[in-house]
Structures are given as structure tokens and as C-alpha cells.
Amino acid sequence: MTEIPVISGDAVFRAIDARTAIECTREAFERHARGEWRMPAKVYLDSSPYGDFRAMPALGEGLALLKWVTSFPGNTAKGLPVVRGEVLLSDADTGEELAVIECSSVTSLRTGAAAAVSAEALAPEGAKSVGIIGCGVNGAWSGRCLASAGYGPGVCADVRDERAHALAGELGWRVGERPEAAAQEVVVTVTPGNQPVILASDLRPGQHIAVLGADAHGKQEVELEAIERCRLFCDEWEQASAGGELANAVEARAVGREDVTQLGDVLNGDRGRTSDDEITLFDSTGLAIQDLAICRALYERWRAGEVEAPVVTL
Amino acid sequence: MTEIPVISGDAVFRAIDARTAIECTREAFERHARGEWRMPAKVYLDSSPYGDFRAMPALGEGLALLKWVTSFPGNTAKGLPVVRGEVLLSDADTGEELAVIECSSVTSLRTGAAAAVSAEALAPEGAKSVGIIGCGVNGAWSGRCLASAGYGPGVCADVRDERAHALAGELGWRVGERPEAAAQEVVVTVTPGNQPVILASDLRPGQHIAVLGADAHGKQEVELEAIERCRLFCDEWEQASAGGELANAVEARAVGREDVTQLGDVLNGDRGRTSDDEITLFDSTGLAIQDLAICRALYERWRAGEVEAPVVTL
């Protein structure tokens, strides 16, 4: 009989702040790029017409993780979360079950943190101003993580006015229209990807753009013509070229493997930005190794008695 | 905030008996064969040298399931379970998390039940005597399910004497050597698959053999020469031909797709056994849709207030 904690989303947010999420996410990219942490491809379980479930495994640092997470775009209209599910953490050496963790909290933290890690690695020295296009849960966490990393002030844009106001109010930033947000030095997009929110005409020299919304085939937040003008980066080529922002450009043969550098390789010393005027674009599809890094920190804090969670018997 | 039950292995065994497991498992095979329940291929997460984790999704009847389960063969020597992990159950229409369920209990029930379902579908009329080769957790549940379905008495064989005695004592059967178990009318093998436990010389006309141990590439419980003398069935061709008992025979080109019938198709009316003398062999690799059927019944019983389980907030 094994006893394990079940850690709620509230407990996750109390235990892991933006700064910790950024450190964990950076470590995840570095370790993965060095081959120390591993991650088979995620599996999609189609649940049409509602969306799909994804099973995302990862292994590293003596831990094995499985994230079971939905992407149900229609849920928003029903007042339900688009992203929900659980993370299971196990001991990689014995298989022992270690924890059940609420999953949307972990997802938000590592998604927002990826935007900040990409800005720290790729934005030019001195770039500070931020544009957030799409101020939902993950857009808000991108803003929080960028603010925590010293970026800002920023412009918050969302077709849902109240979302933009809430985030701007929280961070002491301001609300603006999409083109104004798209003109900032560091721009983050987290929209459903039904239509481009970064046009070629929006681009300014030296910008860094983190594209977080596209996580399945057919979604696209950036005009192809804009993509062609950027120096390209991604979290993982396989995911990004198959179902991320870059997928359409790859399909159109405008972009190939040799045109795109993985962020982990940049963190480990590969060439990132090559000039102050260049525009860098980071395609974030979301990796299970990022979840692993967050959950590892969380579990260590729980073991240290710093996280409140009910313990159940399996 | 979602509140979900965490259902322990003890609670699973209290709620689901062998008869229920058999009914659930039969329904799972039927529904899957009719295309009503779906199941993408399982993903393996290698955790060498200890074993691997498997993420197994399934969808049906308004439910989505993910089983996260180990196969750590070396754990036995450490006094740890080989099979452990959790099942996550979600609402397929909303993505809502419904339950966390201990996984080895579910696995044992559906694995043992598959042996009984295969015997009911494929053993000749009047076949009663049982041989169990390998009396570990899943061998024991095969015995229990067969007994519950009216089979027996049986012969229990295991290189670990105490395991054979425990099962024989529980069911009122007797202990015997491997060849004696292999000579019964219904034979179940649940061994690690390091060496054949069914030889061509063991075969008797009219036998039904359920082969449950081989669940990964390289494992084999039945001599190739013996396989060639049987009429072949499996739970699912993709899994069985890639990592099940049939994999070696397929690799040796002794067996092809046209030689093997899926059990669900037999249950739905396809040809099973064609004569009383024929020897039938069922290769069970274990399907996530079987887990789904068990967990669906369990969850319904929990909703009806019949299963005790702590409720936690995600």
C-alpha cells in the first residue's frame, strides 16, 4: 500500500512562483538538449467534437512523469476550462507512485515560463517593453513570468476586454489594441490560432516574438510572410514541425529543419540572435520535460513539508 | 475546483468481483471490435535497467481513460510489485477529471478475466479442467476468474512452490508440475516469458491455451513449433504482433495477419474454434479498453455510493 499526496492547483500556485517556474523551465530545456532528460512523443486521444486528450510522458532525474491533459477549445463557451487533467509522478527506479498533481496549474506555469526563458535567451540586450496578445490563463502567466524576469511595462490585448483589463491591472501595465501590443519589443501570443495575430506589417527590427498558442495541426498565430522574416527557434523540432506554429510553414516548404534552432541548444551554447536588428521567433508547443521540472520542484517542496496536500492510499 | 475520488486497490477488489470483471471484459472486446470504443497505441517510456512505464489511453461510453503502469521485472527480487501505477478517468465530453484509481488491481482483474472470456468463447463444449502455469498475481486472478466461470478443478504450477500452494489452497485445486498443468483442457500461462512453458510435446487435442505473460518484444511462453500447431487468436493484432506472444512467430514469418482472429470478432460472430480436436491459442497482451470497462463499472458503483474512497480537491 502506497500513500501519495494529491496536490491541488491552488497548492501548486502557492508552492511555485514565476521565478521558480522560469528556473525549472530553463533547466528542463538544457537537460533535454543534453539528452539527460527524455521524452517520447505525446499521444493524442481524439474526443471529437469536443477536443482531444493528450498523454505526455517524460523521464529525468530519477523521476517519471505522465501528464494527462485536455485541449477542449469549445469548453470556454460552456464556462469550463480548456486545459484540465492530472500529472502523475513516479519513481523512475522502482516505479513507485509518488504524487498526483493538478495539471492546468503546472501547464500555465511552464507555458508562461517558456516565454520568459525564450526572451532572456533571444531578445536583444535592453529590450524591455512587452505585448501580450491573448490574456487568458496562459497569456496571463506569460505576463507574470516576464514581469518577474524584469520585463515590462507592457500592453495587454485581448478580444475579451475584461481579460486584458484584469491582467493589465494586476501587473500595472496598460490595455491596448492588438497592433499596439504587436509593436512592443517582446511580444507573446497565446490565442486559439484560428487567425493570424502577428502580421508581416507588425514586425519591428529587434523584436522577440514568443508564439505559444499553436499546439495542434492547423492552428496558426503568425502570417507565413512574417515567419519568413524571422530567425526561427522552437522548443522541440518534432512537435513544432508537426503541430506547432511552424507546421504550416514546413508544409508550405518555406521552413526546413536547418532553419530552426531548438531553445535548449541555444541555452547550451548554440548560436541564438545574431544581430540587434534581427527578429527572433520562438515557437513553444509545450514539452513534458517542462512539466517534469516544475513537478520535481513541487514534489521536493512537498517532501520538505512546504506544500499542503491530502495524502491518500492507493 | 473539481472533487474526485481516489480509489485504492483494496476498494477495487471489494467492488468488482471475478464475475463482474468477466462481463466487463467481454463487453470491452465486443465494443472495441465494433469500433464503438477506441484505443490509440500505448506509449512506452523506457526506464532502463529497471523496466518501462506505459501510457495507455482509451475512449468509450462517454469516458476517457489513461492507464499509467510499470513493467519492472526486477522488482520481484526487491520485494516490490512489477506492475504499479494509476488509472485516470475523465469525462470524454467535458474533459472533467472523474477519478484516480489504483492500477494493479484493475490490471489483475481484466487480465484474469480475459483468460476466462477466451475460454468461454474458444474452449470446446465440456472442457472443464484447468492448468495454471505461473501463479503470481495475474495467474491467481486467471484461476479465480476461470473458477467463477465454472471451470476447474485445476492444477497450479509455479517454480515458486508457495505461490502454487497458495492458489491451489484458495480454489480447492491441487499443485502439480508444469507438464501436468500443461496437459489440462484449459491452460493459462502467466510467466515472465524468459523461456517456453508450453512445448509442442505438451499439446493435447481440443485444448484451449490462454497465453498472458508476453507483453513486450522478446518475451515468449510457447515454443514456435507449438504455436504452428494451434488455431490462433489474440486480443488485438497490432499489439500482439508487435510485442505479444505472436511477435516471434510473426518475425519468423510463421504467422501472418490472416492466420489470427481477434477475440472481439469471435464474440461478435466471427468463426472461432472449428472442431473439437483443434487446439486454440489466445494471445492476450492487455488492452486499455479492458481497463476502461472495469473502471466504468467501478465508477458507476462509486457514484451509487457502493465504493468507499477519499475525495480530494484538484
CSV table of C-alpha atoms in Angstrom, one decimal, chain B:
chain,number,residue,atom,x,y,z
B,1,MET,CA,-12.2,23.2,-8.4
B,2,THR,CA,-13.0,19.6,-9.0
B,3,GLU,CA,-13.5,16.9,-6.4
B,4,ILE,CA,-12.6,13.4,-7.3
B,5,PRO,CA,-12.4,10.0,-5.5
B,6,VAL,CA,-9.1,8.2,-5.2
B,7,ILE,CA,-10.0,4.5,-5.3
B,8,SER,CA,-7.4,2.2,-3.7
B,9,GLY,CA,-6.6,-1.3,-4.9
B,10,ASP,CA,-8.4,-2.8,-1.8
B,11,ALA,CA,-11.5,-0.8,-2.7
B,12,VAL,CA,-11.3,-2.0,-6.3
B,13,PHE,CA,-11.2,-5.7,-5.2
B,14,ARG,CA,-14.1,-5.1,-2.8
B,15,ALA,CA,-16.2,-3.5,-5.5
B,16,ILE,CA,-15.5,-5.7,-8.6
B,17,ASP,CA,-15.7,-9.5,-8.3
B,18,ALA,CA,-14.5,-12.0,-10.9
B,19,ARG,CA,-17.9,-12.4,-12.5
B,20,THR,CA,-18.2,-8.6,-13.0
B,21,ALA,CA,-14.7,-8.4,-14.4
B,22,ILE,CA,-15.6,-11.1,-16.9
B,23,GLU,CA,-18.7,-9.4,-18.0
B,24,CYS,CA,-16.9,-6.0,-18.3
B,25,THR,CA,-14.0,-7.6,-20.3
B,26,ARG,CA,-16.3,-9.4,-22.7
B,27,GLU,CA,-18.2,-6.2,-23.3
B,28,ALA,CA,-14.9,-4.3,-23.9
B,29,PHE,CA,-13.8,-6.8,-26.6
B,30,GLU,CA,-17.2,-6.6,-28.3
B,31,ARG,CA,-17.4,-2.9,-28.3
B,32,HIS,CA,-13.9,-2.4,-29.4
B,33,ALA,CA,-14.4,-4.9,-32.3
B,34,ARG,CA,-17.5,-2.9,-33.4
B,35,GLY,CA,-15.4,0.3,-33.4
B,36,GLU,CA,-17.5,1.8,-30.6
B,37,TRP,CA,-14.6,2.0,-28.1
B,38,ARG,CA,-11.3,3.4,-29.3
B,39,MET,CA,-7.7,3.0,-28.3
B,40,PRO,CA,-4.6,4.6,-29.7
B,41,ALA,CA,-1.4,2.5,-29.4
B,42,LYS,CA,0.2,2.5,-26.0
B,43,VAL,CA,3.4,4.5,-25.5
B,44,TYR,CA,6.5,3.0,-23.8
B,45,LEU,CA,8.7,5.2,-21.6
B,46,ASP,CA,12.0,3.3,-21.2
B,47,SER,CA,13.4,3.3,-17.7
B,48,SER,CA,16.4,1.0,-18.2
B,49,PRO,CA,17.7,-1.0,-16.5
B,50,TYR,CA,14.6,-1.3,-14.3
B,51,GLY,CA,11.8,-1.7,-16.9
B,52,ASP,CA,9.4,0.6,-18.6
B,53,PHE,CA,6.4,2.7,-18.0
B,54,ARG,CA,3.4,2.5,-20.3
B,55,ALA,CA,0.8,5.2,-21.0
B,56,MET,CA,-2.4,3.5,-22.3
B,57,PRO,CA,-5.3,5.7,-23.4
B,58,ALA,CA,-8.8,4.5,-24.3
B,59,LEU,CA,-12.2,6.1,-25.0
B,60,GLY,CA,-15.7,4.8,-25.0
B,61,GLU,CA,-19.2,5.2,-23.5
B,62,GLY,CA,-18.6,8.9,-22.7
B,63,LEU,CA,-15.4,8.2,-20.7
B,64,ALA,CA,-11.7,8.7,-21.4
B,65,LEU,CA,-9.1,6.7,-19.6
B,66,LEU,CA,-5.4,6.8,-19.2
B,67,LYS,CA,-3.5,3.9,-17.5
B,68,TRP,CA,0.0,4.7,-16.3
B,69,VAL,CA,1.6,1.4,-15.5
B,70,THR,CA,5.0,-0.1,-14.9
B,71,SER,CA,6.5,-3.3,-16.1
B,72,PHE,CA,9.6,-3.6,-13.9
B,73,PRO,CA,10.6,-7.3,-14.0
B,74,GLY,CA,13.5,-6.9,-11.5
B,75,ASN,CA,11.1,-5.5,-8.8
B,76,THR,CA,10.1,-9.1,-7.7
B,77,ALA,CA,13.6,-9.7,-6.4
B,78,LYS,CA,13.4,-6.5,-4.5
B,79,GLY,CA,10.1,-7.4,-2.9
B,80,LEU,CA,8.4,-4.7,-4.9
B,81,PRO,CA,5.4,-5.1,-7.3
B,82,VAL,CA,6.2,-5.5,-11.0
B,83,VAL,CA,3.0,-3.7,-12.1
B,84,ARG,CA,2.1,-0.5,-10.4
B,85,GLY,CA,0.6,2.9,-11.2
B,86,GLU,CA,-2.6,4.7,-11.6
B,87,VAL,CA,-5.6,4.9,-13.9
B,88,LEU,CA,-7.1,8.3,-14.6
B,89,LEU,CA,-10.7,8.5,-15.6
B,90,SER,CA,-12.2,11.6,-17.3
B,91,ASP,CA,-15.4,12.7,-18.9
B,92,ALA,CA,-15.0,12.4,-22.6
B,93,ASP,CA,-17.4,15.3,-23.4
B,94,THR,CA,-16.2,17.9,-20.9
B,95,GLY,CA,-12.7,16.6,-20.1
B,96,GLU,CA,-13.6,16.8,-16.4
B,97,GLU,CA,-11.5,14.6,-14.1
B,98,LEU,CA,-13.6,11.9,-12.6
B,99,ALA,CA,-11.4,9.5,-10.6
B,100,VAL,CA,-7.9,8.3,-9.8
B,101,ILE,CA,-7.8,4.5,-9.4
B,102,GLU,CA,-5.0,2.2,-8.3
B,103,CYS,CA,-3.9,0.3,-11.3
B,104,SER,CA,-2.5,-3.1,-10.5
B,105,SER,CA,-5.9,-4.2,-9.1
B,106,VAL,CA,-7.6,-3.2,-12.3
B,107,THR,CA,-4.9,-4.9,-14.4
B,108,SER,CA,-5.2,-8.2,-12.5
B,109,LEU,CA,-9.0,-8.2,-12.8
B,110,ARG,CA,-9.1,-7.6,-16.5
B,111,THR,CA,-6.1,-9.8,-17.3
B,112,GLY,CA,-7.6,-12.8,-15.4
B,113,ALA,CA,-11.0,-12.1,-16.9
B,114,ALA,CA,-9.5,-12.1,-20.4
B,115,ALA,CA,-8.4,-15.8,-19.8
B,116,ALA,CA,-12.0,-16.7,-18.8
B,117,VAL,CA,-13.6,-14.8,-21.7
B,118,SER,CA,-11.3,-16.6,-24.1
B,119,ALA,CA,-12.1,-20.0,-22.6
B,120,GLU,CA,-15.8,-19.4,-22.8
B,121,ALA,CA,-15.5,-18.3,-26.4
B,122,LEU,CA,-12.9,-20.9,-27.6
B,123,ALA,CA,-12.7,-24.0,-25.4
B,124,PRO,CA,-14.8,-26.9,-26.6
B,125,GLU,CA,-18.1,-27.7,-25.0
B,126,GLY,CA,-17.5,-29.7,-21.9
B,127,ALA,CA,-13.9,-28.6,-21.3
B,128,LYS,CA,-13.5,-28.1,-17.6
B,129,SER,CA,-10.1,-28.9,-16.2
B,130,VAL,CA,-7.6,-26.0,-15.8
B,131,GLY,CA,-3.8,-25.7,-15.7
B,132,ILE,CA,-2.3,-22.5,-14.4
B,133,ILE,CA,1.4,-22.1,-15.2
B,134,GLY,CA,2.7,-19.1,-13.2
B,135,CYS,CA,0.7,-18.4,-10.1
B,136,GLY,CA,1.7,-14.8,-9.4
B,137,VAL,CA,-0.9,-12.0,-9.1
B,138,ASN,CA,-2.3,-12.3,-12.6
B,139,GLY,CA,-2.1,-16.1,-12.7
B,140,ALA,CA,-4.1,-16.2,-9.5
B,141,TRP,CA,-6.7,-13.9,-10.9
B,142,SER,CA,-6.9,-16.1,-14.0
B,143,GLY,CA,-7.6,-19.0,-11.8
B,144,ARG,CA,-10.2,-17.1,-9.8
B,145,CYS,CA,-12.0,-15.9,-13.0
B,146,LEU,CA,-12.0,-19.4,-14.6
B,147,ALA,CA,-13.4,-20.9,-11.3
B,148,SER,CA,-16.0,-18.2,-11.2
B,149,ALA,CA,-17.0,-19.0,-14.8
B,150,GLY,CA,-17.4,-22.7,-13.8
B,151,TYR,CA,-14.1,-24.1,-14.9
B,152,GLY,CA,-12.0,-26.4,-12.7
B,153,PRO,CA,-10.8,-28.2,-10.7
B,154,GLY,CA,-7.3,-27.3,-11.8
B,155,VAL,CA,-3.6,-27.9,-11.5
B,156,CYS,CA,-1.4,-25.0,-10.2
B,157,ALA,CA,2.2,-24.9,-11.3
B,158,ASP,CA,4.9,-22.4,-10.3
B,159,VAL,CA,8.6,-22.5,-9.9
B,160,ARG,CA,7.9,-20.7,-6.6
B,161,ASP,CA,6.2,-23.6,-4.7
B,162,GLU,CA,4.5,-21.4,-2.2
B,163,ARG,CA,2.7,-19.4,-4.9
B,164,ALA,CA,1.3,-22.7,-6.4
B,165,HIS,CA,0.2,-23.9,-2.9
B,166,ALA,CA,-1.5,-20.6,-2.0
B,167,LEU,CA,-3.6,-20.6,-5.2
B,168,ALA,CA,-4.4,-24.3,-5.1
B,169,GLY,CA,-5.5,-23.9,-1.4
B,170,GLU,CA,-7.7,-20.9,-2.1
B,171,LEU,CA,-9.5,-22.5,-5.0
B,172,GLY,CA,-9.6,-26.1,-3.7
B,173,TRP,CA,-7.4,-27.2,-6.6
B,174,ARG,CA,-4.1,-29.1,-6.5
B,175,VAL,CA,-0.5,-28.3,-7.0
B,176,GLY,CA,1.4,-30.0,-9.9
B,177,GLU,CA,4.4,-29.9,-12.1
B,178,ARG,CA,4.4,-27.8,-15.3
B,179,PRO,CA,3.8,-30.7,-17.7
B,180,GLU,CA,0.7,-31.8,-15.7
B,181,ALA,CA,-0.7,-28.2,-15.8
B,182,ALA,CA,0.1,-28.0,-19.5
B,183,ALA,CA,-1.9,-31.2,-20.1
B,184,GLN,CA,-5.3,-29.8,-18.9
B,185,GLU,CA,-8.2,-28.8,-21.1
B,186,VAL,CA,-7.9,-25.1,-20.4
B,187,VAL,CA,-4.3,-23.9,-19.8
B,188,VAL,CA,-3.3,-20.4,-18.8
B,189,THR,CA,0.3,-19.2,-18.8
B,190,VAL,CA,1.4,-16.1,-16.9
B,191,THR,CA,5.2,-16.3,-16.7
B,192,PRO,CA,7.9,-13.7,-17.3
B,193,GLY,CA,8.4,-15.2,-20.8
B,194,ASN,CA,12.1,-15.9,-20.5
B,195,GLN,CA,11.7,-19.5,-21.6
B,196,PRO,CA,8.9,-21.6,-23.2
B,197,VAL,CA,6.5,-23.1,-20.7
B,198,ILE,CA,4.3,-24.7,-23.5
B,199,LEU,CA,6.2,-27.2,-25.7
B,200,ALA,CA,4.9,-28.8,-28.8
B,201,SER,CA,5.1,-32.1,-26.9
B,202,ASP,CA,2.7,-30.8,-24.3
B,203,LEU,CA,-0.2,-30.3,-26.7
B,204,ARG,CA,-3.4,-32.4,-26.5
B,205,PRO,CA,-6.3,-32.3,-29.0
B,206,GLY,CA,-9.1,-29.9,-28.0
B,207,GLN,CA,-7.1,-27.8,-25.6
B,208,HIS,CA,-7.5,-24.1,-25.2
B,209,ILE,CA,-4.4,-22.2,-24.2
B,210,ALA,CA,-4.5,-18.6,-23.0
B,211,VAL,CA,-1.1,-17.0,-23.1
B,212,LEU,CA,-1.0,-13.9,-20.9
B,213,GLY,CA,2.7,-13.4,-19.9
B,214,ALA,CA,4.2,-12.0,-23.1
B,215,ASP,CA,3.6,-8.2,-23.1
B,216,ALA,CA,6.8,-6.9,-24.7
B,217,HIS,CA,9.1,-7.7,-27.5
B,218,GLY,CA,11.3,-10.7,-26.9
B,219,LYS,CA,9.1,-12.5,-24.3
B,220,GLN,CA,7.8,-15.9,-25.3
B,221,GLU,CA,5.9,-18.6,-23.4
B,222,VAL,CA,5.1,-21.0,-26.2
B,223,GLU,CA,7.5,-22.9,-28.5
B,224,LEU,CA,7.3,-21.8,-32.1
B,225,GLU,CA,6.6,-25.4,-33.1
B,226,ALA,CA,3.6,-25.4,-30.7
B,227,ILE,CA,2.2,-22.1,-32.0
B,228,GLU,CA,2.3,-23.5,-35.5
B,229,ARG,CA,0.0,-26.4,-34.4
B,230,CYS,CA,-2.7,-24.1,-32.9
B,231,ARG,CA,-5.5,-22.1,-34.3
B,232,LEU,CA,-4.6,-18.6,-33.3
B,233,PHE,CA,-6.5,-15.7,-31.6
B,234,CYS,CA,-5.4,-12.5,-30.0
B,235,ASP,CA,-6.9,-9.5,-28.2
B,236,GLU,CA,-5.5,-7.0,-30.8
B,237,TRP,CA,-3.4,-7.8,-33.8
B,238,GLU,CA,-1.2,-4.6,-33.6
B,239,GLN,CA,-0.2,-5.2,-30.0
B,240,ALA,CA,0.1,-9.0,-30.3
B,241,SER,CA,2.2,-9.0,-33.5
B,242,ALA,CA,4.5,-6.2,-32.2
B,243,GLY,CA,5.1,-7.2,-28.6
B,244,GLY,CA,2.9,-10.2,-27.7
B,245,GLU,CA,3.4,-13.9,-27.8
B,246,LEU,CA,2.9,-13.9,-31.5
B,247,ALA,CA,5.6,-11.4,-32.2
B,248,ASN,CA,8.4,-14.0,-32.6
B,249,ALA,CA,6.3,-16.2,-34.9
B,250,VAL,CA,5.4,-13.1,-37.0
B,251,GLU,CA,9.1,-12.2,-37.2
B,252,ALA,CA,9.9,-15.8,-38.2
B,253,ARG,CA,7.2,-15.4,-40.9
B,254,ALA,CA,5.5,-18.5,-39.5
B,255,VAL,CA,2.4,-16.4,-38.7
B,256,GLY,CA,0.7,-13.6,-40.6
B,257,ARG,CA,-2.3,-11.4,-40.1
B,258,GLU,CA,-4.6,-13.8,-42.0
B,259,ASP,CA,-3.8,-16.6,-39.5
B,260,VAL,CA,-5.0,-14.8,-36.4
B,261,THR,CA,-8.6,-13.8,-35.4
B,262,GLN,CA,-9.2,-11.1,-32.8
B,263,LEU,CA,-11.3,-12.3,-29.9
B,264,GLY,CA,-13.7,-9.4,-30.1
B,265,ASP,CA,-14.6,-10.5,-33.7
B,266,VAL,CA,-15.3,-14.1,-32.4
B,267,LEU,CA,-17.6,-12.7,-29.7
B,268,ASN,CA,-19.3,-10.6,-32.4
B,269,GLY,CA,-19.9,-13.7,-34.6
B,270,ASP,CA,-16.7,-14.5,-36.5
B,271,ARG,CA,-15.5,-18.1,-36.7
B,272,GLY,CA,-13.8,-19.3,-33.5
B,273,ARG,CA,-13.0,-23.0,-32.9
B,274,THR,CA,-13.8,-25.1,-35.9
B,275,SER,CA,-13.6,-28.6,-34.4
B,276,ASP,CA,-13.4,-30.3,-31.0
B,277,ASP,CA,-9.9,-31.6,-31.7
B,278,GLU,CA,-8.4,-28.3,-32.7
B,279,ILE,CA,-6.1,-26.6,-30.3
B,280,THR,CA,-6.9,-22.9,-29.8
B,281,LEU,CA,-4.4,-20.4,-28.5
B,282,PHE,CA,-5.3,-16.9,-27.3
B,283,ASP,CA,-2.5,-14.3,-27.1
B,284,SER,CA,-3.5,-11.7,-24.5
B,285,THR,CA,-1.4,-8.6,-24.5
B,286,GLY,CA,-3.8,-6.5,-22.4
B,287,LEU,CA,-5.9,-3.7,-23.8
B,288,ALA,CA,-6.7,-0.3,-22.3
B,289,ILE,CA,-10.3,-0.8,-23.4
B,290,GLN,CA,-10.5,-3.7,-20.9
B,291,ASP,CA,-9.3,-1.3,-18.2
B,292,LEU,CA,-12.0,1.2,-19.4
B,293,ALA,CA,-14.7,-1.4,-18.9
B,294,ILE,CA,-13.6,-2.3,-15.4
B,295,CYS,CA,-13.2,1.3,-14.4
B,296,ARG,CA,-16.5,2.3,-15.8
B,297,ALA,CA,-18.3,-0.3,-13.6
B,298,LEU,CA,-16.2,0.8,-10.7
B,299,TYR,CA,-17.0,4.5,-11.2
B,300,GLU,CA,-20.7,3.7,-11.5
B,301,ARG,CA,-20.6,1.8,-8.2
B,302,TRP,CA,-18.8,4.7,-6.6
B,303,ARG,CA,-21.5,7.1,-7.9
B,304,ALA,CA,-24.1,4.8,-6.4
B,305,GLY,CA,-22.4,5.1,-3.0
B,306,GLU,CA,-21.1,1.5,-3.1
B,307,VAL,CA,-17.4,2.2,-3.1
B,308,GLU,CA,-15.6,3.8,-0.2
B,309,ALA,CA,-12.9,6.2,-1.3
B,310,PRO,CA,-11.5,9.5,-0.1
B,311,VAL,CA,-12.5,12.5,-2.1
B,312,VAL,CA,-9.8,15.1,-2.9
B,313,THR,CA,-9.8,18.6,-4.5
B,314,LEU,CA,-7.8,19.1,-7.6
